[in-house]
Short mmCIF file of C-alpha atoms in Angstrom, two decimals:
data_model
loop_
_atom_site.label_atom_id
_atom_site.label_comp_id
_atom_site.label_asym_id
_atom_site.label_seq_id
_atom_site.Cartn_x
_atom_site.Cartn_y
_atom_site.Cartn_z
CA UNK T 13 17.27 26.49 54.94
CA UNK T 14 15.74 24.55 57.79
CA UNK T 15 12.80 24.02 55.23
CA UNK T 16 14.97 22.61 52.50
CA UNK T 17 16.28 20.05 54.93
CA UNK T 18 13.19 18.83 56.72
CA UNK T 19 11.72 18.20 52.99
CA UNK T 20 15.52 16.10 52.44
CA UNK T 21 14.84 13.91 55.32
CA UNK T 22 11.17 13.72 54.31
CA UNK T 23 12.36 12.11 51.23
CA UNK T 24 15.25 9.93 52.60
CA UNK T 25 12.47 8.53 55.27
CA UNK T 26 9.79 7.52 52.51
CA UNK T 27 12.30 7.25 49.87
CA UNK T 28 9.40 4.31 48.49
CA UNK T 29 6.59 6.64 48.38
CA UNK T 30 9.09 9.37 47.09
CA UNK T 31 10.32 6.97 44.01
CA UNK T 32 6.59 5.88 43.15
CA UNK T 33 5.67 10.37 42.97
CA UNK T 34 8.61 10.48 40.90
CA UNK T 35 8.42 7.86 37.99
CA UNK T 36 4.22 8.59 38.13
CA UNK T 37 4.67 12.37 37.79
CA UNK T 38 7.12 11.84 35.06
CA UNK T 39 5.07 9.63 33.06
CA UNK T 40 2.12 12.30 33.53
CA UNK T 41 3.99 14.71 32.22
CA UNK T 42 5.15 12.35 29.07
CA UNK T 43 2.18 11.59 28.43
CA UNK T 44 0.55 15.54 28.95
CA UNK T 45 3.39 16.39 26.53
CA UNK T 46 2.47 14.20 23.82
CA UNK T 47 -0.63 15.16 23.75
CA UNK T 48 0.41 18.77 23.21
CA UNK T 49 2.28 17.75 20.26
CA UNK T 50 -0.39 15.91 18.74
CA UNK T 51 -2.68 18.99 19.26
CA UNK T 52 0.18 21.09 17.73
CA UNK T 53 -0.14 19.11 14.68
CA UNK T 54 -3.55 19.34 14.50
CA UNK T 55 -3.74 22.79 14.53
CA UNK T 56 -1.12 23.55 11.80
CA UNK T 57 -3.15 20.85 9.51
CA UNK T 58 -6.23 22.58 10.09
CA UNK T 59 -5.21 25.93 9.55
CA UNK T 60 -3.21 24.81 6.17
CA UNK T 61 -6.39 23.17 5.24
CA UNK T 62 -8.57 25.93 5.61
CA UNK T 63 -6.74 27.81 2.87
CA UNK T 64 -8.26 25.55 0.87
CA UNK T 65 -11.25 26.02 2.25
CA UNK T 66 -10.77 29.88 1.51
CA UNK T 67 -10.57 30.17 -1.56
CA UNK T 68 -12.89 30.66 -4.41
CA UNK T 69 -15.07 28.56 -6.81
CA UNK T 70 -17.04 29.40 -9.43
CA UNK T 71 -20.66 29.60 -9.57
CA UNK T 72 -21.42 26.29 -11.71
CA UNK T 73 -18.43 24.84 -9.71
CA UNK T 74 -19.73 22.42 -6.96
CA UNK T 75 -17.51 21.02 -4.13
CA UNK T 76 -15.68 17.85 -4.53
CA UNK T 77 -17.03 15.08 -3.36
CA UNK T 78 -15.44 12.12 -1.34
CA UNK T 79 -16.21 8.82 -0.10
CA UNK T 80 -14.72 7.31 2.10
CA UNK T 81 -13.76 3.56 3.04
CA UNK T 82 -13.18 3.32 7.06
CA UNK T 83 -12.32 0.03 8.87
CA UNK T 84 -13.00 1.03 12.48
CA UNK T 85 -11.43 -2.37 13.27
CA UNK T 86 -8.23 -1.34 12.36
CA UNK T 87 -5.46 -0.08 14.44
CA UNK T 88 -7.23 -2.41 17.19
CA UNK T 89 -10.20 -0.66 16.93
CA UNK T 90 -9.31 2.54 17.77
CA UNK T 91 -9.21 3.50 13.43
CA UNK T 92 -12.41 5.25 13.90
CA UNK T 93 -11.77 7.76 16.82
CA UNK T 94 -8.43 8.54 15.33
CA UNK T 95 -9.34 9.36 11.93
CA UNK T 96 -12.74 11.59 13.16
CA UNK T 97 -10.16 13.56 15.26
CA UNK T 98 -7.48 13.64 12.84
CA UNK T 99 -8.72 13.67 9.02
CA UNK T 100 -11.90 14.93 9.23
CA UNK T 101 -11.81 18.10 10.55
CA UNK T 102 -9.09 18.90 7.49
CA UNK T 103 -10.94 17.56 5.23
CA UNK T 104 -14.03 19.33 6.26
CA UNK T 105 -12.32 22.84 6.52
CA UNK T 106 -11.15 22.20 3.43
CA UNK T 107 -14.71 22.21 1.82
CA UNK T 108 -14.47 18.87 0.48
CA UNK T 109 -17.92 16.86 0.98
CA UNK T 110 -17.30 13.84 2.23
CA UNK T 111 -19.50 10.45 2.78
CA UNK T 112 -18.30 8.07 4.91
CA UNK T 113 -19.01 4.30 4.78
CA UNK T 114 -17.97 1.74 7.74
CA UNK T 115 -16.83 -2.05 7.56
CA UNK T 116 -18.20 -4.15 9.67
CA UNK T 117 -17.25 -7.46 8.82
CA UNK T 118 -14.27 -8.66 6.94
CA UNK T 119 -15.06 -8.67 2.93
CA UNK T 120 -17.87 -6.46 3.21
CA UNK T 121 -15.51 -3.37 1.83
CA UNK T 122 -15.74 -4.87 -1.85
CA UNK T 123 -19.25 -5.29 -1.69
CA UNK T 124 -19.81 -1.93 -0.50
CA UNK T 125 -17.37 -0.31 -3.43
CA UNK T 126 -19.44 -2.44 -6.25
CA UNK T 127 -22.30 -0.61 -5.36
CA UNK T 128 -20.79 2.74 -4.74
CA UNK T 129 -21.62 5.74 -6.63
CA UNK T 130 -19.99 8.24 -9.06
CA UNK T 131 -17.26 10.46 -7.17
CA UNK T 132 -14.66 13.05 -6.97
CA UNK T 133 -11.87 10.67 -5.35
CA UNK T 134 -11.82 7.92 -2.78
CA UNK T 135 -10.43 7.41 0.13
CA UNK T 136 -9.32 4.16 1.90
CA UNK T 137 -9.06 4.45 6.05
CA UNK T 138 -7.41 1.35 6.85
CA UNK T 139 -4.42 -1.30 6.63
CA UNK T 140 -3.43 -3.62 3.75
CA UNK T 141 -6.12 -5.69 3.94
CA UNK T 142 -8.69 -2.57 3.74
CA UNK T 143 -6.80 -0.95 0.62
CA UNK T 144 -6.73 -4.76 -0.83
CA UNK T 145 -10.32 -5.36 -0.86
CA UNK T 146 -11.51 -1.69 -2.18
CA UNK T 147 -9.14 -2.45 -4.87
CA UNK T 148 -10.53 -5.32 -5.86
CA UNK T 149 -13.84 -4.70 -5.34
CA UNK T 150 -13.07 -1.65 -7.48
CA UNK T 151 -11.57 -3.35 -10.37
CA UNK T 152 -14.10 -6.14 -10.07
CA UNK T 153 -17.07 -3.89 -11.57
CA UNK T 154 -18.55 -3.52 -15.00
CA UNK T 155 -17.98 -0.11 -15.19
CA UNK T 156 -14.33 -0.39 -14.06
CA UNK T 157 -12.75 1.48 -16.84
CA UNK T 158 -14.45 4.45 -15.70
CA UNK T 159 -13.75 4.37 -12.01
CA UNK T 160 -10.52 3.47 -12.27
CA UNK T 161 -9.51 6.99 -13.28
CA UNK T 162 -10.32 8.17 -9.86
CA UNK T 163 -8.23 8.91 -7.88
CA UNK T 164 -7.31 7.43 -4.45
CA UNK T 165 -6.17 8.53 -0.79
CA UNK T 166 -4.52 6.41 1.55
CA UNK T 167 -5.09 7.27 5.08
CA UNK T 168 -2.32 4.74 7.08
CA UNK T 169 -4.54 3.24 10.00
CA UNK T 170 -4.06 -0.30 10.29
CA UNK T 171 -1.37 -2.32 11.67
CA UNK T 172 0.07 -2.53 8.52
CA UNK T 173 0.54 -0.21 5.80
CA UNK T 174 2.93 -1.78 3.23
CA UNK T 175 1.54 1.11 0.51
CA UNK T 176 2.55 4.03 2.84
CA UNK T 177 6.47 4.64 2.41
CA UNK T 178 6.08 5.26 -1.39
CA UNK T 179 3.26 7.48 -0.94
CA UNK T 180 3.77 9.47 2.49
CA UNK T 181 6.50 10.63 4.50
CA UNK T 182 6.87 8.20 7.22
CA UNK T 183 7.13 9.11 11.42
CA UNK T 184 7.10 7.75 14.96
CA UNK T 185 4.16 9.71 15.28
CA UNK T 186 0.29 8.77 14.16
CA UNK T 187 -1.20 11.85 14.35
CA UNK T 188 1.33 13.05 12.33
CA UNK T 189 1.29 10.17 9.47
CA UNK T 190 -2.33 10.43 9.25
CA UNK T 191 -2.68 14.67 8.91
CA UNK T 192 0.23 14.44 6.18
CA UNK T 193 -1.55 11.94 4.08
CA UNK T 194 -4.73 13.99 4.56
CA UNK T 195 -3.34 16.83 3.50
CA UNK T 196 -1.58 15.07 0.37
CA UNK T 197 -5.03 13.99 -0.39
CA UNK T 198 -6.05 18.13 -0.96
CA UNK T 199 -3.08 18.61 -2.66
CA UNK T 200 -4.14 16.75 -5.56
CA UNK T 201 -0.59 15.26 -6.59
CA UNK T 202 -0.97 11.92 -7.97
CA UNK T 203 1.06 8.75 -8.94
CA UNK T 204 0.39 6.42 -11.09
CA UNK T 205 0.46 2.54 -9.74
CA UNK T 206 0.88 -0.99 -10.93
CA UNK T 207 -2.07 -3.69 -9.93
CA UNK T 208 -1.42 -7.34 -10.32
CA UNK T 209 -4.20 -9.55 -11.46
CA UNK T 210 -4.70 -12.91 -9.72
CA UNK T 211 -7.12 -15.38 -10.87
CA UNK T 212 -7.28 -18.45 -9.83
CA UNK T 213 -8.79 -21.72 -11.54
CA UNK T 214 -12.60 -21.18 -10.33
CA UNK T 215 -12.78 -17.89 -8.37
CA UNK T 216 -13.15 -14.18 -9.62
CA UNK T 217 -9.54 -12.50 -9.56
CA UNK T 218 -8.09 -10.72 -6.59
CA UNK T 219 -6.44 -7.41 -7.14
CA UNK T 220 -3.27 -6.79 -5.29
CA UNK T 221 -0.84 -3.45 -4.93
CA UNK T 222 2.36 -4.94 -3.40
CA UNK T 223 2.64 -9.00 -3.90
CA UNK T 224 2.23 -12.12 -3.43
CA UNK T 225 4.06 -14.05 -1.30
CA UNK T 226 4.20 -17.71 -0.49
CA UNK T 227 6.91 -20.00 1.31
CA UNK T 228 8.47 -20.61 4.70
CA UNK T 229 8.99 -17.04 6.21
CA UNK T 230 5.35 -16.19 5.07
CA UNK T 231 4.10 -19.41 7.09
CA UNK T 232 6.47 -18.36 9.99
CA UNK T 233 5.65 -15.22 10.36
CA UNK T 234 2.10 -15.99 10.65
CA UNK T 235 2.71 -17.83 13.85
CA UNK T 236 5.17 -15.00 15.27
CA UNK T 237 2.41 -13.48 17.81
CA UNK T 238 1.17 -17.08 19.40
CA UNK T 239 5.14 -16.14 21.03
CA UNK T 240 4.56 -12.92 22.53
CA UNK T 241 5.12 -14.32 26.10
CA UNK T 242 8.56 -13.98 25.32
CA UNK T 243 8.88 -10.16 24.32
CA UNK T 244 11.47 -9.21 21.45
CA UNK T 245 12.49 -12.71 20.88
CA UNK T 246 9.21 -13.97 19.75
CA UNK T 247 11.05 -13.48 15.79
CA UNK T 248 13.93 -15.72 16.35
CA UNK T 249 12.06 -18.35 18.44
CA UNK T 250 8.78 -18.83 15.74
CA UNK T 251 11.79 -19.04 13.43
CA UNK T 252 13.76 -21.75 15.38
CA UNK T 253 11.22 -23.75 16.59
CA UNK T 254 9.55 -24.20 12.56
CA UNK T 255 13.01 -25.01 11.69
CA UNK T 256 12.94 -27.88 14.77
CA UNK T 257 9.57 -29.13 13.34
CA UNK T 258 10.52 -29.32 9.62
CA UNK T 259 13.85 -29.26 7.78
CA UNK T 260 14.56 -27.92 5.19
CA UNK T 261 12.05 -26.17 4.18
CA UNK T 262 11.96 -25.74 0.92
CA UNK T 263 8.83 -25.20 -1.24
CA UNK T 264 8.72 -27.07 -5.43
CA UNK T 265 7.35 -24.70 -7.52
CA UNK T 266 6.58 -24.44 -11.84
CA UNK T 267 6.63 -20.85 -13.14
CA UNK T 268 5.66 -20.01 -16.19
CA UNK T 269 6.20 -16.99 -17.17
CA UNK T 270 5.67 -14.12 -20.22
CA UNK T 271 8.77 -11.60 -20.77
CA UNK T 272 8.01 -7.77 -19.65
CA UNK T 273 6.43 -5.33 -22.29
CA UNK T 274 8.30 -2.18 -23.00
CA UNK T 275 6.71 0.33 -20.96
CA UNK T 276 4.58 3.35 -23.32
CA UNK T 277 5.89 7.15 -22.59
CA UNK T 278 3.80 8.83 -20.03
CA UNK T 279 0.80 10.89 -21.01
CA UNK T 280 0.72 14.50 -20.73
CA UNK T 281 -1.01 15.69 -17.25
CA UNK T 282 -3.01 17.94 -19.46
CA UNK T 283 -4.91 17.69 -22.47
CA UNK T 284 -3.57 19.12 -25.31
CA UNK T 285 -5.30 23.23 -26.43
CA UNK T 286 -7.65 21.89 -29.14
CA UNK T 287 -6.80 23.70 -32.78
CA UNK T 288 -7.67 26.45 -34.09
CA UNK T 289 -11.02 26.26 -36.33
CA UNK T 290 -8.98 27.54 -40.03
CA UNK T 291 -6.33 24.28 -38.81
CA UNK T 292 -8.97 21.79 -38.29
CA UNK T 293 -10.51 22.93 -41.84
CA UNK T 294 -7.49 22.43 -43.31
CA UNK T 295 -7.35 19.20 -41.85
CA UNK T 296 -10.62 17.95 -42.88
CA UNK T 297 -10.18 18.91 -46.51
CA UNK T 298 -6.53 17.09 -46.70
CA UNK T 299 -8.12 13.92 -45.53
CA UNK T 300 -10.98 14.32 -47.41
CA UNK T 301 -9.04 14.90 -51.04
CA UNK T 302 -6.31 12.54 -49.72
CA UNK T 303 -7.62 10.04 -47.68
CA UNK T 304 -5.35 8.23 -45.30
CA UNK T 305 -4.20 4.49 -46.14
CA UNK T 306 -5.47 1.79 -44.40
CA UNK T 307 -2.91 -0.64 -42.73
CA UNK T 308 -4.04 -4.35 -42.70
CA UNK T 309 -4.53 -5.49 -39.18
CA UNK T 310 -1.43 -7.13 -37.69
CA UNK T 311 -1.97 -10.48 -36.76
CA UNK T 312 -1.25 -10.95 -32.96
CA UNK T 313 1.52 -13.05 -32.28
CA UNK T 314 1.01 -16.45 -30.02
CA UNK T 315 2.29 -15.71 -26.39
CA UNK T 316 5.64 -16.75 -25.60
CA UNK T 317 5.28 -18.50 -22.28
CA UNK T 318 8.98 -19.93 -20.87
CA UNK T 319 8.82 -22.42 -18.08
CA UNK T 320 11.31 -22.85 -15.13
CA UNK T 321 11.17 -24.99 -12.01
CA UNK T 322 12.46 -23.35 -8.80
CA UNK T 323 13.24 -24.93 -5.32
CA UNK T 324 12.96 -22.05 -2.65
CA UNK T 325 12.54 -21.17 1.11
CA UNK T 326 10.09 -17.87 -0.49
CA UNK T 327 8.79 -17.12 -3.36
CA UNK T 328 7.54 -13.55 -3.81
CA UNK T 329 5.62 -11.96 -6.76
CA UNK T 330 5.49 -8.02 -6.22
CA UNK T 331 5.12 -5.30 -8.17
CA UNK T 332 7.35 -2.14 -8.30
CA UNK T 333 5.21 0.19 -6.19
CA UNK T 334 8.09 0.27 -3.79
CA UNK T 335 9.28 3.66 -5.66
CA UNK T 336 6.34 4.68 -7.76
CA UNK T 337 8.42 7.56 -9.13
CA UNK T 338 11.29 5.29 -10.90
CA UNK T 339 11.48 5.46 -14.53
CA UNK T 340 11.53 2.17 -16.24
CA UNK T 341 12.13 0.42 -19.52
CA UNK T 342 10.17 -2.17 -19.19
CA UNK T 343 6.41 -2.66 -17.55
CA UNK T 344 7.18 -5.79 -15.56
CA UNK T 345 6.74 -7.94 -12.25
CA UNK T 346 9.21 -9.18 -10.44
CA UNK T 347 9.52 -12.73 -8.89
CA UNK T 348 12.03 -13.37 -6.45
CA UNK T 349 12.95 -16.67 -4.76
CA UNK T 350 14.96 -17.12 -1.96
CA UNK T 351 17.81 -19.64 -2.50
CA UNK T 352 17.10 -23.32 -0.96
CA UNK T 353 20.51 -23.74 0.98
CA UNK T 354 19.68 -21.64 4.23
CA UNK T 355 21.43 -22.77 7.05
CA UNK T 356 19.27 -22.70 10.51
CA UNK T 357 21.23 -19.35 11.63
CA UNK T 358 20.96 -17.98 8.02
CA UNK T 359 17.00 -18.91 8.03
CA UNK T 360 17.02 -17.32 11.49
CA UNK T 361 18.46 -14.00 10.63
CA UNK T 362 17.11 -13.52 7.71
CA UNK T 363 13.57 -14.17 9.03
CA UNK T 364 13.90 -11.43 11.37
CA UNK T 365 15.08 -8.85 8.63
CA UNK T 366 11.88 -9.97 6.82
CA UNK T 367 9.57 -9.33 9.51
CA UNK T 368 10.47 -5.99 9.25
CA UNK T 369 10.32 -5.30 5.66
CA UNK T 370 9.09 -8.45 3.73
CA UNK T 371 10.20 -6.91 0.41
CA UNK T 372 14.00 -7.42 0.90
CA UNK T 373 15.93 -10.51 -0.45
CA UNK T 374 19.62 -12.15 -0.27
CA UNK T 375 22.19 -11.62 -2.64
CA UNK T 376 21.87 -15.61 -3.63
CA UNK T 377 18.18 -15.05 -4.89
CA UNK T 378 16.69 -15.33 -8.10
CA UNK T 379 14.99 -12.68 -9.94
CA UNK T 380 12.85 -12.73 -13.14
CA UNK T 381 11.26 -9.71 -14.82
CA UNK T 382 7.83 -10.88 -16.49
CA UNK T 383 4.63 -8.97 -17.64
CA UNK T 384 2.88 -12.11 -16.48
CA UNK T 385 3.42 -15.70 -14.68
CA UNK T 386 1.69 -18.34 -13.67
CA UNK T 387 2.46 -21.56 -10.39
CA UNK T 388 2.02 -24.47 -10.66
CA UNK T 389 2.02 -26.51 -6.88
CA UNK T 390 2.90 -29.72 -6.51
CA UNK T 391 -0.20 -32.12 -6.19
CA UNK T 392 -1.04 -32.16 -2.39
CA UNK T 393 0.57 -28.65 -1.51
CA UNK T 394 -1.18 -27.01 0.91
CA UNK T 395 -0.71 -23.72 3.08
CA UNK T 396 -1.68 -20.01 1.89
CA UNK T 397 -0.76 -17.24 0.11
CA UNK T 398 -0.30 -13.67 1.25
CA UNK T 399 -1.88 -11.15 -1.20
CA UNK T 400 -1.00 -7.54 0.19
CA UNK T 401 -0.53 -9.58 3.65
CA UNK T 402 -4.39 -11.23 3.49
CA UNK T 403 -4.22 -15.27 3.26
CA UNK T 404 -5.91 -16.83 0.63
CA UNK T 405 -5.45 -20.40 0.15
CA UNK T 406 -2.76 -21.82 -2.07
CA UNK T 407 -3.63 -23.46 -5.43
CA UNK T 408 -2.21 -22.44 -9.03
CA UNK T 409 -2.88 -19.25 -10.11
CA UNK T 410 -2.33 -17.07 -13.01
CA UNK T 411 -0.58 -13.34 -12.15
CA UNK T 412 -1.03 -10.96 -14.46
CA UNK T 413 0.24 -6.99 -14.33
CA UNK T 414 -1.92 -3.98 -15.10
CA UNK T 415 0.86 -1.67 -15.57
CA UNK T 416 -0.12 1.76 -14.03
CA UNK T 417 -4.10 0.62 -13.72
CA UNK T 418 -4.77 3.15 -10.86
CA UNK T 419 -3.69 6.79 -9.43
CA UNK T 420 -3.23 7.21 -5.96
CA UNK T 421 -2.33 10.82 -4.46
CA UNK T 422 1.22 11.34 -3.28
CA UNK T 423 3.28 13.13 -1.00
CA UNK T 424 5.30 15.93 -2.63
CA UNK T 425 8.07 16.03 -0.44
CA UNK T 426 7.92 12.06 -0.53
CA UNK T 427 8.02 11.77 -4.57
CA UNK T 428 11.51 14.42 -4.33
CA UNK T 429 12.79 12.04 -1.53
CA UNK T 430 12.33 9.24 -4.00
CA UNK T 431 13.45 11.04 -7.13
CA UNK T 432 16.75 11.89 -5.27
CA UNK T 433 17.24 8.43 -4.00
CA UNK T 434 17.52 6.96 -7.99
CA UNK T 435 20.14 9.95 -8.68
#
C-alpha cells in the first residue's frame, strides 16, 4: 500500500512530466493499433487472393497479364509505397503477371498508354487526374476500338477519387479502400461506363468519366488551400472573400444542345452456343432458294440542334457514372446550372456543400438531358474548365457522349448497395 502511494505523490509532484507520459503513450499505442489493423487487412486480402492463386489452369492457358498505370506523385507522394505494400502482393499471389509503368511528369500517362501493348486488363494507380489522362490517351489511339474492350481497375490513391463511390465500397481507412478495389479487380465483375468527348476548336479531344465543370464555385474552390492558415474555415472564407472581390457572379453562356438517344438493351455477358451443323444447313439453303430482301438505305436525318442561353453561378456537364448500375431510357448527359440569384449566405453555404461533393445541385437549378452539347463563351471570357477536376483552359467546346464506351471492374457488394438504393 505504501508503494501505491509513494507512486500517487510521484505523480501529483511531476504532474507535467506525468501528463506529457500520458498523452505520448496514448498516441503510441493509437498509432501501434492502427497499424495492427492495417496488417489485419492485409492478411485476410492476401490469403483470399491466394485462392486465386490456387487454383488450376489449363495447359494452353497462360496467366493474365496486367499493366499497370502508377502515379507515385499521388497521395503526396506516398502512392507508390502504399500500393507496393498493399496491391501488389494480392495481385501477385493471385498469379496475375503484372507490368508496372511510373509517371513522372504530368501528361506523360497518355503518352505512355498510346504506346502500350496488347493486355489482359489495366489498371490505373492514381487520382482523377491519373484515370483522366489513361482514358484519354486510351481513346486517343488508332486502334481504340480494340482496346477499349479491356477492361479497367481503379486503385483509389490520389487525393481525389471522384470514380470510386460507384465502383468500391468506400472507408475511413486506406489500406482498406485500396485491398477491396484490388480484390474487385480479381473478381472480374465489370460495369459498363459512359465517356464524354470534348473537343475543342484546334486541339485533339479530351476524354472525361465524371464532367465538366465551369463557373464560380469551380474558380473558388481552386483558391480554397492558399486559406489553410485558418483551419476548417478556409471553405467559407475563399467563398466570402470572392464574393467581396466580385458580385454577382454570374457566368453568360450559349448551349446548344442535341436531345438524348434511346438507350439499346444490354448485350448478353456471354456469347450465344453457336448452332447445330443440320440448323445452319438449313439455314444456308433457305437463304440461298429465298434470298433475303434488301432494304434501301435510310437516309440519315439532319441533327436537330436546339439553342438556349443560360445565366448561372455553375454550369456542370457530367455524365451518369454516379450509379453505373441504374437502368435508363435514354443514353444522355446531363447539364446542370446553378440558378443566378444566390444571395452571399446562399453562395456561401452552398459552396461548402460543393466542396464536398461537387456533383450536388439546388432545387432552383436547371437540368437538360442531351446526347450532345456544345458552349459558346462570351468574347473575352476567360478562366478554366475542370475536366474530371484537371483545368484546361476555357474556350467553346463541343461535348459529346460515348454511351457505355468502356468497362471498368466493380465491387459486388457496391453494385447490390446501388441496386437497392433505386428500389
Amino acid at each position: 500500500m505504501a508503494r501505491v502511494v509513494k507512486v500517487f505523490k510521484t505523480l501529483r509532484n511531476h504532474w507535467k512530466k506525468s501528463t506529457f507520459a500520458t498523452c505520448a503513450l496514448s498516441y503510441g499505442g493509437y498509432w501501434l493499433y492502427g497499424k495492427h489493423c492495417d496488417n489485419v487487412l492485409r492478411r485476410e486480402a492476401c490469403l483470399e487472393a491466394r485462392e486465386y492463386g490456387r487454383q488450376l489452369i489449363a495447359p494452353q492457358e497462360r496467366l493474365r497479364k496486367a499493366t499497370v498505370i502508377l502515379n507515385p506523385a499521388a497521395c503526396s507522394g506516398k502512392a507508390n509505397n502504399l500500393f507496393e505494400k498493399n496491391a501488389v502482393p494480392i495481385l501477385q499471389l493471385a498469379g496475375v503477371e503484372i507490368t508496372i509503368v511510373k509517371t513522372d511528369y504530368e501528361g506523360q500517362a497518355k503518352k505512355l498508354v498510346d504506346l502500350m501493348e496488347q493486355t489482359d486488363m489495366l489498371i490505373v494507380a492514381g487520382g482523377d487526374g491519373t484515370l483522366q489522362e489513361v482514358i484519354t490517351g486510351l481513346l486517343r489511339r488508332p486502334d481504340q476500338d480494340a482496346f477499349s474492350n479491356i477492361p479497367i481497375g481503379f486503385i483509389p490513391l490520389g487525393s481525389r477519387n471522384t470514380l470510386s463511390p460507384g465502383l468500391h465500397l468506400l472507408s475511413d481507412n486506406k489500406v482498406k479502400d485500396i485491398t477491396s478495389a484490388t480484390l474487385s479487380i480479381l473478381k472480374g465483375e465489370t460495369v459498363p461506363l459512359d465517356v464524354l468527348q470534348i473537343k475543342g476548336e484546334k486541339e485533339q479531344p479530351v476524354f472525361a468519366l465524371t464532367g465538366l465543370r465551369w463557373g464560380a464555385f469551380r474558380d473558388v474552390a481552386a483558391k480554397i488551400s492558399k486559406y489553410w492558415y485558418l483551419g476548417p474555415l478556409k471553405t467559407s472564407a475563399a467563398h466570402w472573400f470572392s464574393t467581396l472581390q466580385e458580385w454577382p457572379l454570374v457566368r453568360e453562356v450559349s448551349v446548344t444542345y442535341l436531345s438524348p438517344t434511346l438507350r439499346p438493351p444490354d448485350l448478353p455477358p456471354q456469347k450465344p452456343s453457336r448452332p447445330s451443323l443440320l440448323h445452319r444447313i438449313g439455314r444456308r439453303l433457305k437463304n440461298y432458294w429465298y434470298p433475303p430482301v434488301e432494304e434501301p438505305p435510310k437516309e440519315e436525318e439532319p441533327e436537330k440542334w436546339e439553342e438556349q442561353q443560360i445565366s448561372s453561378v455553375e454550369l456542370f456537364i457530367q455524365t451518369h457514372n454516379k450509379n453505373p448500375v441504374e437502368m435508363r431510357v435514354n443514353d444522355s448527359l446531363m447539364i446542370c446550372a446553378e440558378p443566378d440569384d444566390f444571395t452571399v449566405g446562399e453562395f456561401i453555404t452552398v459552396g461548402n456543400k460543393k466542396e464536398e461533393d461537387p456533383t450536388i445541385f439546388t432545387k432552383g437549378s436547371t437540368k437538360l438531358e442531351a446526347s450532345a452539347c456544345q458552349l459558346q463563351l462570351p468574347e473575352g471570357t476567360g478562366g478554366f474548365y475542370n475536366i474530371d477536376n484537371e483545368e484546361y483552359e476555357a474556350m467553346p467546346v463541343e461535348i459529346r457522349l460515348l454511351p457505355r464506351k468502356l468497362r471498368f471492374f466493380i465491387n459486388a457488394e457496391r453494385r447490390e448497395q446501388l441496386l437497392s438504393q433505386m428500389q
